[in-house]
Amino acid sequence: MAGERIFENHVIRRRIDVPAIWDFALGPREVYPVPLDTPHGPEDISGGSAPPPFRGDEATELPSGYPHKMPVPGVWETSETGRFHRGRAYYRTAFMLDEAARVRLYFGGVSHTAWVYVDGEYADSHYNAFTAFEIVTGVLDAGEHVVEMEVSNGFSPESTLHTPQDYFTYGGINRPVVIETLPDIYIDRVEVETIELLETKARLRVAVELANAGKESGSVPLGADIPEAGIHVDFGETAVEPGGKTRVEREVTVPEPRRWGMFSGELYTIDVTTGEDDLIDRFGIRTVRVSGTDILLNGEAVRLWGFNRHEDHPEFGCALPLPAQYEDMRILLESGANFLRTSHYPNDPRTLDICDELGILVWEESHQRGLRIAGETWQPSMATMGLPKFMPQAVQCHREMLAQHYNHPSIIIWAHLNECAEAEEPGVSMFRELYDELKKDPSRPCTHASCYPWNGRALEFGDILSINAYLGWYGDSYENWTRYIDRLLPYQEKNLGVTPRPFIMSEFGAGAIRGFRAEHRPKWSEEYQADLLDRTLEQLVAHPRVNGMAIWQFCDVRVDDYVAIRRPRTMNNKGVVDENRRLKLAFDVVKKHYSALKKAYLESRP
Ligand code: ADA
């Protein structure tokens, strides 16, 4: 089953075969003048390249021919055809209908902007590689239909989430494409929230959203089954206006609930049907909330110990196939970790499905990394929050993340705005507005990873305080973590309004080039990274106010040329495994600390 999930999510709804190899053509490159802040003002360092004759949010013309082939899902940088292409490219495929039908085209992710055409007619566009989008057509005739797509991975001023970064923005269709037929009234989504969890029963809120793509009002018999609990929810005949949506909710009680928990991925299935359509999803019965300085999972205080992980791989770019995703989660568990931070964007739903099954706790974050306010000067990644497109693109990513990933029990924290400009206005107001978006889901605490520990004016907005700091790498010493935290928390309470709350060290670590061994343990050696993580984890684990820790980072990842001067191999080398998932010395050091935490937790279980 090569769908967008690791389980079958439809029985009634018909799925149409999507070719694995699409036609492909390269388009114009997108190179923009990159002004450099110099003493005498911004200077174009792009070598005089004129900007392309189109804006980054405008489509160009579809090509007259497609001379190449490209696998989907996939990114063009992993093929000699598109190895170093930054700009536009075009895809084409076709599908067959054996009878007239309305069709849903689902795109799990396109990096980073897509303009989609069906039978030569423009249908819709989408920005951001890490959230899905769909196109619902009118009723198409029986026969062959052509889907074409223009894709951009260009760094234009119209792209404010994908910018030259300390990770790489690939180009391509990076997540699965699904094509299905739909009746006029179809099931759009389902939400299941645990609203009360007692020893002998759990109360759930079940919400279903129907959509009507037809031209007439209509109603359908709507029901949902939770087979593992022997529950049937009857919503009755449900009406939907043409072109509209209807949301219905019910509360149900589950006796003797099997709780979802850490290392215990107990899952339930919900099977929603209208007779003509169906949608199957999975959920977990669990609660997560903040109380004082504790994070409570099912009412019990928990600690989080794990990694930051980019979706990146030398063979697949950001389009990791399921086996590679599964192997990453296996390695994470092998280290003794219980925690994954999806730095810095919503992850592939299949990775989240795996975390649901394995009982891995997830901090999922919307796609913003290291974006700051600036004046008129446009510099990649250094002056992006001030661009007109930033807020609408950030809000869209927040909303898509919450809507699409709501039912994953593994997601216990929503986050956003990693190391974004929170020291002064207008950044602080942007943080406040975007926190309002995250708090639309009150069932999970929220936070942001900050690099402004002494002057962050948005730190008080999160339910959890999260700080990125690299003692022993970008300065200071890795012997000073205890003293750093003992000074930081009272300072923030006194000066930044950060009243006592759970505290996560959301990033710390060191670079190491795998294979560079040196007796005097210099920076970039595997020994130095192992020493730094050993002493850091000793202090963080021992500190009573540290609720969570996430090493930067799980594996070495490719970075954009823009930051390459500080990144040997044009890679961020702070992984505890390299890009090919080969262990560094630090892995066993981390495993020592994380396995001890896991052992103590498991032994504390009744
Ligand atoms: C920051 C950032 C990470 C990475 C890290 C590093 O904390 O959040 O994405 O760039 O620094 O390696 O320096």
Coordinates of C-alpha atoms and ligand atoms in Angstrom, one line a residue:
M1 CA 0.0 0.0 0.0
A2 CA 1.9 3.0 -1.2
G3 CA -0.4 5.6 0.2
E4 CA 0.2 8.6 2.4
R5 CA -0.2 6.6 5.6
I6 CA 1.2 3.3 6.9
F7 CA -2.3 1.8 7.2
E8 CA -5.2 1.5 4.8
N9 CA -7.4 4.6 5.2
H10 CA -10.2 3.8 2.8
V11 CA -12.2 0.7 1.9
I12 CA -15.2 2.2 0.1
R13 CA -13.4 5.2 -1.6
R14 CA -11.8 4.1 -4.8
R15 CA -8.1 4.7 -5.3
I16 CA -6.7 5.2 -8.8
D17 CA -3.2 4.0 -9.7
V18 CA -0.6 6.8 -9.8
P19 CA 2.5 6.1 -11.9
A20 CA 5.7 5.9 -10.0
I21 CA 7.7 7.5 -12.8
W22 CA 6.5 10.9 -14.2
D23 CA 7.6 12.8 -17.3
F24 CA 10.0 15.6 -16.3
A25 CA 11.5 18.8 -17.8
L26 CA 13.8 21.4 -16.3
G27 CA 12.7 25.0 -16.4
P28 CA 14.5 28.4 -15.9
R29 CA 16.9 28.8 -13.0
E30 CA 15.9 31.3 -10.3
V31 CA 19.0 33.2 -9.1
Y32 CA 18.2 36.5 -7.3
P33 CA 20.5 39.3 -6.5
V34 CA 21.7 38.7 -2.9
P35 CA 22.4 42.1 -1.3
L36 CA 25.1 41.9 1.2
D37 CA 25.0 44.3 4.1
T38 CA 28.4 46.1 3.7
P39 CA 29.6 49.3 5.4
H40 CA 28.6 51.2 2.3
G41 CA 25.2 49.6 2.0
P42 CA 23.8 46.5 0.4
E43 CA 25.9 45.2 -2.4
D44 CA 24.8 42.6 -5.0
I45 CA 27.1 39.6 -4.5
S46 CA 25.2 37.4 -6.9
G47 CA 27.8 38.1 -9.7
G48 CA 25.5 40.5 -11.5
S49 CA 22.8 38.0 -12.2
A50 CA 19.6 39.7 -13.0
P51 CA 16.5 38.4 -11.2
P52 CA 14.4 36.1 -13.4
P53 CA 11.6 37.7 -15.5
F54 CA 8.9 36.4 -13.1
R55 CA 8.0 36.6 -9.4
G56 CA 8.6 33.7 -7.1
D57 CA 4.8 33.3 -6.7
E58 CA 4.0 33.3 -10.4
A59 CA 3.8 30.3 -12.7
T60 CA 5.7 30.3 -16.0
E61 CA 4.5 28.4 -19.1
L62 CA 4.2 24.6 -19.2
P63 CA 6.9 23.2 -21.5
S64 CA 6.1 21.9 -25.0
G65 CA 7.9 18.6 -24.2
Y66 CA 9.1 16.5 -21.3
P67 CA 12.5 15.0 -22.3
H68 CA 13.2 13.3 -19.0
K69 CA 11.7 11.0 -16.4
M70 CA 11.6 11.4 -12.6
P71 CA 10.4 9.1 -9.8
V72 CA 7.6 10.4 -7.6
P73 CA 7.9 10.8 -4.6
G74 CA 11.4 12.1 -5.1
V75 CA 13.6 15.2 -5.5
W76 CA 15.4 16.2 -8.6
E77 CA 18.7 16.8 -6.8
T78 CA 19.2 13.0 -6.4
S79 CA 19.3 12.6 -10.2
E80 CA 22.1 13.8 -12.5
T81 CA 19.3 15.6 -14.4
G82 CA 18.6 18.1 -11.6
R83 CA 21.6 17.7 -9.4
F84 CA 22.2 21.5 -8.8
H85 CA 19.0 23.0 -10.2
R86 CA 17.6 25.9 -8.3
G87 CA 14.5 27.2 -10.1
R88 CA 11.5 25.8 -12.0
A89 CA 10.9 22.3 -13.3
Y90 CA 7.8 20.5 -14.7
Y91 CA 6.2 17.1 -14.1
R92 CA 3.5 15.3 -16.1
T93 CA 1.5 12.1 -15.6
A94 CA -1.8 10.6 -16.6
F95 CA -4.5 8.5 -15.0
M96 CA -7.5 6.6 -16.3
L97 CA -11.1 6.7 -15.3
D98 CA -13.2 3.7 -16.4
E99 CA -16.4 5.8 -15.8
A100 CA -17.2 9.5 -15.3
A101 CA -16.2 10.6 -11.7
R102 CA -15.2 13.4 -9.5
V103 CA -11.5 13.1 -8.5
R104 CA -9.5 14.1 -5.5
L105 CA -5.8 14.7 -6.2
Y106 CA -3.8 14.6 -2.9
F107 CA -0.2 15.8 -2.8
G108 CA 1.5 14.9 0.4
G109 CA 4.2 17.5 -0.2
V110 CA 5.8 19.5 -3.1
S111 CA 9.0 21.3 -2.5
H112 CA 8.5 24.1 -2.3
T113 CA 5.8 25.6 -4.6
A114 CA 3.5 23.8 -6.9
W115 CA 1.2 25.0 -9.7
V116 CA -1.1 22.2 -10.7
Y117 CA -3.0 21.7 -14.1
V118 CA -5.6 19.1 -14.9
D119 CA -6.1 18.4 -18.6
G120 CA -4.3 21.6 -19.4
E121 CA -6.4 23.8 -17.2
Y122 CA -4.8 25.5 -14.2
A123 CA -6.3 24.1 -11.0
D124 CA -4.5 25.4 -7.9
S125 CA -1.2 26.2 -6.3
H126 CA 0.4 25.5 -2.9
Y127 CA 3.5 26.8 -1.0
N128 CA 5.6 24.9 1.5
A129 CA 7.1 21.4 1.1
F130 CA 6.0 20.0 4.4
T131 CA 2.2 20.1 4.5
A132 CA -0.2 18.4 2.2
F133 CA -2.8 19.9 -0.2
E134 CA -5.6 18.6 -2.3
I135 CA -7.5 19.4 -5.5
V136 CA -11.1 18.2 -5.9
T137 CA -12.2 18.3 -9.6
G138 CA -15.6 18.6 -11.2
V139 CA -17.0 15.3 -12.7
L140 CA -14.5 14.2 -15.2
D141 CA -15.4 12.0 -18.2
A142 CA -14.3 8.4 -18.5
G143 CA -10.9 8.0 -20.2
E144 CA -7.4 9.4 -19.7
H145 CA -6.7 12.6 -17.8
V146 CA -3.4 14.5 -17.6
V147 CA -1.9 16.1 -14.5
E148 CA 0.9 18.6 -15.0
M149 CA 2.7 20.5 -12.3
E150 CA 5.2 23.3 -12.3
V151 CA 7.5 23.2 -9.2
S152 CA 9.8 25.8 -7.8
N153 CA 12.6 25.5 -5.2
G154 CA 13.8 29.1 -5.9
F155 CA 14.8 31.5 -3.2
S156 CA 12.6 34.5 -4.1
P157 CA 11.4 37.3 -1.8
E158 CA 8.0 35.6 -2.2
S159 CA 9.3 32.4 -0.4
T160 CA 9.7 33.3 3.3
L161 CA 9.7 29.8 4.8
H162 CA 12.0 28.1 2.3
T163 CA 15.1 30.3 2.3
P164 CA 18.9 29.6 2.1
Q165 CA 19.3 27.8 5.4
D166 CA 21.4 25.5 7.6
Y167 CA 19.4 22.7 5.9
F168 CA 18.7 22.2 2.2
T169 CA 15.6 23.1 0.3
Y170 CA 15.2 20.4 -2.4
G171 CA 13.0 20.5 -5.5
G172 CA 10.4 18.0 -6.3
I173 CA 7.3 16.1 -5.2
N174 CA 8.7 14.9 -1.9
R175 CA 5.8 13.0 -0.5
P176 CA 3.2 10.6 -1.9
V177 CA 0.6 11.5 -4.5
V178 CA -2.9 9.9 -4.2
I179 CA -5.7 10.0 -6.7
E180 CA -9.2 8.9 -5.6
T181 CA -12.8 9.2 -6.9
L182 CA -15.3 11.1 -4.7
P183 CA -19.1 11.3 -4.4
D184 CA -20.6 14.8 -4.3
I185 CA -20.8 14.6 -0.5
Y186 CA -17.6 13.2 1.0
I187 CA -15.8 12.9 4.3
D188 CA -13.2 15.6 4.6
R189 CA -11.6 14.8 7.9
V190 CA -12.2 13.3 11.4
E191 CA -10.9 14.5 14.8
V192 CA -10.8 12.4 18.0
E193 CA -9.8 14.1 21.3
T194 CA -9.5 12.5 24.7
I195 CA -11.5 14.9 27.0
E196 CA -11.4 12.9 30.2
L197 CA -9.3 9.9 31.1
L198 CA -10.1 7.9 34.2
E199 CA -9.0 4.5 35.4
T200 CA -12.0 2.6 34.1
K201 CA -13.2 4.8 31.3
A202 CA -12.4 7.6 28.9
R203 CA -14.6 10.3 27.4
L204 CA -13.8 11.2 23.7
R205 CA -15.0 14.0 21.5
V206 CA -15.5 12.7 17.9
A207 CA -15.9 15.4 15.2
V208 CA -16.5 14.7 11.5
E209 CA -16.4 17.2 8.7
L210 CA -18.3 16.6 5.5
A211 CA -17.9 18.5 2.2
N212 CA -20.3 18.9 -0.7
A213 CA -18.5 19.3 -4.0
G214 CA -21.8 19.1 -5.9
K215 CA -24.2 21.7 -7.1
E216 CA -27.2 20.5 -5.1
S217 CA -27.9 20.4 -1.3
G218 CA -27.9 16.9 0.0
S219 CA -27.7 14.8 3.0
V220 CA -26.1 11.4 3.9
P221 CA -26.4 8.9 6.7
L222 CA -23.2 9.4 8.8
G223 CA -21.8 6.9 11.2
A224 CA -18.5 6.0 12.8
D225 CA -17.2 2.8 14.3
I226 CA -14.4 2.3 16.9
P227 CA -14.1 -1.4 16.5
E228 CA -11.5 -2.0 19.3
A229 CA -13.9 -0.5 21.7
G230 CA -17.1 -2.0 20.2
I231 CA -18.5 1.5 19.7
H232 CA -20.8 2.8 16.9
V233 CA -21.5 6.5 16.7
D234 CA -24.6 7.4 14.8
F235 CA -24.6 11.0 13.6
G236 CA -27.8 10.5 11.7
E237 CA -28.8 12.0 8.4
T238 CA -26.4 14.9 7.9
A239 CA -27.1 17.7 5.4
V240 CA -24.4 19.7 3.5
E241 CA -24.9 22.8 1.3
P242 CA -23.5 22.8 -2.2
G243 CA -19.9 24.0 -2.1
G244 CA -20.0 24.0 1.7
K245 CA -18.9 21.9 4.7
T246 CA -20.7 20.6 7.7
R247 CA -19.1 19.7 11.1
V248 CA -20.8 17.4 13.5
E249 CA -19.6 16.3 17.0
R250 CA -20.5 13.6 19.5
E251 CA -19.0 12.5 22.8
V252 CA -18.5 8.8 23.4
T253 CA -17.3 6.8 26.4
V254 CA -14.8 4.0 26.1
P255 CA -14.8 1.5 29.0
E256 CA -11.4 0.1 30.2
P257 CA -9.4 2.3 27.8
R258 CA -6.0 1.1 26.7
R259 CA -3.9 4.3 27.2
W260 CA -1.4 5.5 24.6
G261 CA 1.9 6.2 26.3
M262 CA 5.6 6.5 26.2
F263 CA 7.1 3.3 24.5
S264 CA 3.5 2.0 24.5
G265 CA 1.7 2.9 21.2
E266 CA -1.8 1.6 22.0
L267 CA -3.9 2.7 19.1
Y268 CA -7.6 2.7 18.2
T269 CA -9.2 2.9 14.7
I270 CA -12.1 5.1 13.7
D271 CA -13.9 4.1 10.6
V272 CA -16.2 6.9 9.4
T273 CA -18.8 6.0 6.7
T274 CA -21.6 7.7 4.7
G275 CA -22.4 4.6 2.7
E276 CA -20.9 6.2 -0.5
D277 CA -17.6 7.2 1.1
D278 CA -15.4 6.3 4.0
L279 CA -12.4 7.5 5.9
I280 CA -10.3 5.4 8.3
D281 CA -8.0 7.1 10.8
R282 CA -6.1 6.1 14.0
F283 CA -6.0 7.8 17.3
G284 CA -4.7 7.2 20.9
I285 CA -6.5 7.6 24.2
R286 CA -4.2 9.9 26.1
T287 CA -4.0 13.4 27.6
V288 CA -1.1 15.8 27.8
R289 CA -1.0 19.1 29.7
V290 CA 1.3 21.4 31.7
S291 CA 0.9 21.6 35.5
G292 CA 3.3 23.9 37.3
T293 CA 6.7 22.9 36.1
D294 CA 5.6 19.5 35.0
I295 CA 4.5 18.0 31.6
L296 CA 1.8 15.5 32.5
L297 CA 1.1 12.6 30.1
N298 CA -2.0 10.8 31.3
G299 CA -1.7 12.7 34.5
E300 CA 1.8 11.6 35.2
A301 CA 4.9 13.8 35.1
V302 CA 7.2 12.8 32.2
R303 CA 10.6 13.8 31.0
L304 CA 11.6 13.9 27.3
W305 CA 15.0 12.8 26.0
G306 CA 15.8 12.6 22.3
F307 CA 16.9 14.3 19.2
N308 CA 16.2 17.0 16.6
R309 CA 15.8 15.4 13.2
H310 CA 15.7 16.8 9.7
E311 CA 14.1 14.9 6.9
D312 CA 17.3 14.5 4.9
H313 CA 19.1 11.7 3.3
P314 CA 22.0 11.5 0.7
E315 CA 20.0 9.1 -1.5
F316 CA 16.5 10.6 -1.1
G317 CA 17.0 14.2 -0.2
C318 CA 13.9 15.2 1.9
A319 CA 11.8 12.4 0.2
L320 CA 12.7 9.6 2.5
P321 CA 10.8 6.4 1.6
L322 CA 9.0 4.5 4.4
P323 CA 11.9 2.0 5.1
A324 CA 14.3 4.9 5.7
Q325 CA 11.9 6.7 7.9
Y326 CA 11.3 3.5 9.9
E327 CA 15.1 2.9 10.2
D328 CA 15.6 6.4 11.6
M329 CA 12.9 5.8 14.3
R330 CA 14.5 2.4 15.1
I331 CA 17.9 4.0 15.6
L332 CA 16.3 6.7 17.8
L333 CA 14.7 4.0 20.0
E334 CA 18.0 2.0 19.9
S335 CA 19.7 5.0 21.6
G336 CA 17.2 4.8 24.4
A337 CA 15.5 8.0 23.4
N338 CA 11.7 8.7 23.8
F339 CA 11.5 12.0 22.1
L340 CA 11.6 13.5 18.5
R341 CA 11.6 17.2 17.6
T342 CA 10.6 17.6 14.0
S343 CA 13.1 20.4 13.3
H344 CA 12.0 22.6 11.6
Y345 CA 8.8 21.7 9.9
P346 CA 5.8 19.3 10.0
N347 CA 6.9 15.7 9.3
D348 CA 5.8 13.1 6.8
P349 CA 2.5 11.6 8.2
R350 CA 4.1 8.2 7.9
T351 CA 6.9 9.1 10.3
L352 CA 4.2 10.3 12.7
D353 CA 2.3 7.0 12.2
I354 CA 5.5 5.1 13.1
C355 CA 5.9 7.3 16.3
D356 CA 2.2 6.6 17.1
E357 CA 2.9 2.8 16.9
L358 CA 6.3 2.9 18.8
G359 CA 5.2 5.3 21.5
I360 CA 7.7 8.0 20.6
L361 CA 6.8 11.5 22.0
V362 CA 6.9 14.2 19.3
W363 CA 7.3 17.9 19.3
E364 CA 6.0 18.9 15.9
E365 CA 6.7 22.4 14.6
S366 CA 5.5 24.7 11.9
H367 CA 8.0 25.6 9.2
Q368 CA 9.9 28.7 10.3
R369 CA 13.7 28.7 11.1
G370 CA 16.0 31.5 12.1
L371 CA 13.9 34.2 10.3
R372 CA 14.5 37.8 11.4
I373 CA 13.1 41.2 10.9
A374 CA 15.2 43.7 8.9
G375 CA 14.7 46.9 7.0
E376 CA 14.5 47.1 3.2
T377 CA 17.5 44.9 2.7
W378 CA 16.5 41.4 1.6
Q379 CA 19.0 38.8 2.7
P380 CA 18.2 35.2 2.6
S381 CA 17.1 33.9 6.0
M382 CA 18.3 37.1 7.7
A383 CA 15.5 39.5 6.9
T384 CA 12.5 37.4 6.2
M385 CA 9.9 38.0 8.9
G386 CA 9.6 41.5 7.5
L387 CA 8.6 40.4 4.0
P388 CA 4.9 40.7 3.1
K389 CA 4.4 37.0 2.5
F390 CA 5.8 35.9 5.8
M391 CA 2.7 36.0 8.0
P392 CA 0.2 34.5 5.5
Q393 CA 2.7 31.7 4.7
A394 CA 3.3 31.0 8.4
V395 CA -0.4 31.1 9.3
Q396 CA -1.2 28.7 6.5
C397 CA 1.5 26.3 7.6
H398 CA 0.3 26.4 11.2
R399 CA -3.3 25.7 10.1
E400 CA -2.4 22.9 7.8
M401 CA -0.2 21.3 10.4
L402 CA -2.9 21.3 13.1
A403 CA -5.7 20.2 10.7
Q404 CA -3.7 17.4 9.0
H405 CA -1.8 16.0 12.0
Y406 CA -4.4 16.4 14.8
N407 CA -5.1 12.8 15.5
H408 CA -1.5 11.6 16.0
P409 CA -1.3 10.8 19.7
S410 CA 2.5 10.9 19.5
I411 CA 2.4 14.7 18.9
I412 CA 2.3 16.1 22.5
I413 CA 3.7 19.6 21.7
W414 CA 2.9 22.1 19.0
A415 CA 5.8 24.5 18.2
H416 CA 6.8 27.1 15.7
L417 CA 9.2 30.1 15.0
N418 CA 12.5 28.4 15.7
E419 CA 15.1 31.1 16.6
C420 CA 12.9 33.8 15.0
A421 CA 13.0 37.5 15.9
E422 CA 11.5 37.9 19.3
A423 CA 13.8 40.6 20.9
E424 CA 11.7 43.6 19.7
E425 CA 8.7 44.7 17.7
P426 CA 7.2 43.9 15.2
G427 CA 8.5 40.4 15.8
V428 CA 7.0 40.1 19.3
S429 CA 3.5 40.9 17.9
M430 CA 4.0 38.3 15.2
F431 CA 4.9 35.7 17.8
R432 CA 1.7 36.6 19.7
E433 CA -0.5 36.3 16.6
L434 CA 1.1 32.9 15.6
Y435 CA 0.8 31.6 19.2
D436 CA -3.0 32.3 18.9
E437 CA -2.9 29.9 15.9
L438 CA -1.2 27.1 17.8
K439 CA -3.6 27.6 20.8
K440 CA -6.6 26.8 18.6
D441 CA -5.8 23.3 19.6
P442 CA -6.1 23.5 23.5
S443 CA -5.4 19.8 23.8
R444 CA -1.6 20.2 23.5
P445 CA 0.9 22.6 25.1
C446 CA 2.9 24.8 22.8
T447 CA 6.3 26.4 22.7
H448 CA 9.1 27.8 20.5
A449 CA 12.8 27.1 20.5
S450 CA 14.5 30.4 21.3
C451 CA 18.0 31.7 20.8
Y452 CA 17.2 34.8 22.8
P453 CA 17.6 33.5 26.4
W454 CA 18.4 36.9 27.9
N455 CA 16.2 39.1 25.9
G456 CA 13.4 37.0 24.3
R457 CA 10.2 38.9 24.7
A458 CA 8.0 36.1 23.4
L459 CA 9.4 33.5 25.9
E460 CA 6.4 34.0 28.2
F461 CA 3.9 33.2 25.4
G462 CA 4.6 29.4 25.4
D463 CA 3.3 26.9 27.8
I464 CA 6.8 25.4 27.9
L465 CA 10.1 27.3 27.9
S466 CA 12.5 26.0 25.3
I467 CA 16.0 27.3 24.7
N468 CA 18.7 26.5 22.1
A469 CA 22.2 26.9 23.4
Y470 CA 25.6 25.4 22.4
L471 CA 27.9 25.6 25.4
G472 CA 31.2 24.3 24.4
W473 CA 30.6 24.7 20.7
Y474 CA 29.7 28.3 19.9
G475 CA 31.4 29.5 23.1
D476 CA 31.5 29.0 26.8
S477 CA 32.3 25.5 28.1
Y478 CA 30.3 22.3 28.3
E479 CA 31.2 22.1 32.0
N480 CA 29.0 25.1 32.7
W481 CA 25.5 23.8 32.0
T482 CA 24.3 23.6 35.6
R483 CA 25.5 27.1 36.3
Y484 CA 24.0 28.4 33.0
I485 CA 20.5 27.0 33.9
D486 CA 20.7 28.1 37.5
R487 CA 21.4 31.7 36.3
L488 CA 19.0 31.7 33.4
L489 CA 15.7 30.6 34.9
P490 CA 15.6 33.1 37.8
Y491 CA 16.8 35.9 35.4
Q492 CA 14.0 35.1 32.9
E493 CA 11.4 35.1 35.7
K494 CA 12.6 38.4 37.1
N495 CA 13.2 40.2 33.7
L496 CA 11.1 38.5 31.0
G497 CA 7.9 37.5 32.8
V498 CA 8.7 33.8 32.4
T499 CA 7.0 32.4 35.4
P500 CA 8.0 28.8 36.4
R501 CA 6.9 26.3 33.8
P502 CA 8.4 23.2 32.1
F503 CA 11.8 23.8 30.6
I504 CA 13.3 22.0 27.6
M505 CA 16.8 22.3 26.3
S506 CA 15.6 22.1 22.7
E507 CA 19.1 22.2 21.1
F508 CA 22.6 21.6 22.2
G509 CA 25.5 19.7 20.6
A510 CA 28.7 19.7 18.6
G511 CA 30.0 19.0 15.2
A512 CA 32.0 15.9 14.4
I513 CA 33.3 14.6 11.1
R514 CA 32.9 10.8 11.2
G515 CA 36.3 9.2 11.0
F516 CA 38.2 12.2 12.3
R517 CA 39.7 10.7 15.5
A518 CA 42.4 12.7 17.4
E519 CA 44.0 12.0 20.8
H520 CA 44.0 15.7 21.8
R521 CA 40.2 15.7 21.2
P522 CA 39.9 18.9 19.1
K523 CA 36.7 20.3 17.9
W524 CA 35.3 18.4 14.9
S525 CA 36.7 15.2 16.2
E526 CA 34.4 12.4 17.2
E527 CA 36.0 12.5 20.7
Y528 CA 35.2 16.1 21.3
Q529 CA 31.5 15.6 20.3
A530 CA 31.3 12.5 22.6
D531 CA 32.9 14.4 25.5
L532 CA 30.6 17.4 25.0
L533 CA 27.4 15.3 24.9
D534 CA 28.6 13.2 27.8
R535 CA 29.1 16.1 30.1
T536 CA 26.1 18.0 28.8
L537 CA 23.7 15.1 29.3
E538 CA 25.2 14.4 32.8
Q539 CA 24.3 17.9 33.9
L540 CA 20.9 18.2 32.1
V541 CA 19.7 14.8 33.4
A542 CA 20.8 15.7 36.9
H543 CA 19.1 19.2 36.9
P544 CA 15.7 19.1 38.6
R545 CA 14.3 21.9 36.4
V546 CA 15.1 20.2 33.1
N547 CA 11.9 18.5 31.8
G548 CA 13.3 17.7 28.3
M549 CA 16.4 17.6 26.2
A550 CA 16.9 17.3 22.4
I551 CA 20.3 16.8 21.0
W552 CA 21.2 18.8 17.9
Q553 CA 21.1 16.6 15.9
F554 CA 20.1 13.0 14.9
C555 CA 22.0 12.8 11.6
D556 CA 24.3 14.9 9.5
V557 CA 22.3 16.8 6.9
R558 CA 23.0 18.8 3.7
V559 CA 22.9 22.6 4.0
D560 CA 22.5 25.3 1.5
D561 CA 25.6 26.7 -0.2
Y562 CA 24.8 30.1 1.4
V563 CA 26.0 28.8 4.8
A564 CA 28.6 26.3 3.5
I565 CA 31.6 28.4 4.6
R566 CA 30.9 27.4 8.2
R567 CA 29.8 23.9 7.3
P568 CA 32.5 21.4 6.3
R569 CA 31.3 19.2 3.4
T570 CA 28.4 21.6 3.0
M571 CA 26.8 19.6 5.7
N572 CA 25.6 20.3 9.2
N573 CA 27.9 17.7 10.9
K574 CA 26.3 17.7 14.4
G575 CA 24.6 14.3 13.9
V576 CA 25.3 11.5 16.3
V577 CA 25.1 9.4 13.2
D578 CA 26.4 10.6 9.8
E579 CA 24.2 11.1 6.8
N580 CA 24.4 7.4 6.0
R581 CA 23.2 6.7 9.5
R582 CA 26.7 5.3 10.5
L583 CA 27.3 5.7 14.2
K584 CA 29.8 8.2 15.6
L585 CA 31.6 7.7 18.9
A586 CA 29.0 10.0 20.5
F587 CA 26.1 7.5 19.8
D588 CA 27.2 5.1 22.5
V589 CA 27.7 8.0 25.0
V590 CA 24.2 9.2 24.3
K591 CA 22.9 5.7 24.5
K592 CA 24.4 5.3 28.0
H593 CA 22.5 8.3 29.3
Y594 CA 19.3 7.8 27.4
S595 CA 19.0 4.1 28.1
A596 CA 19.5 4.8 31.9
L597 CA 16.5 7.2 31.7
K598 CA 14.5 4.6 29.8
K599 CA 15.3 1.8 32.2
A600 CA 14.4 4.0 35.2
Y601 CA 11.1 4.9 33.6
L602 CA 10.2 1.3 32.7
E603 CA 11.1 0.1 36.1
S604 CA 8.8 2.7 37.6
R605 CA 5.8 1.3 35.7
P606 CA 3.5 -0.9 37.8
Ligands
ADA1 C1 20.4 26.6 15.5 C2 19.3 26.1 14.6 C3 19.5 24.8 14.0 C4 21.0 24.6 13.5 C5 21.9 24.9 14.7 C6 23.4 24.7 14.4 O1 20.1 26.3 16.8 O2 18.0 26.0 15.2 O3 18.7 24.6 12.8 O4 21.3 25.6 12.5 O5 21.7 26.2 15.2 O6 23.8 23.7 13.9 O7 24.1 25.7 14.6

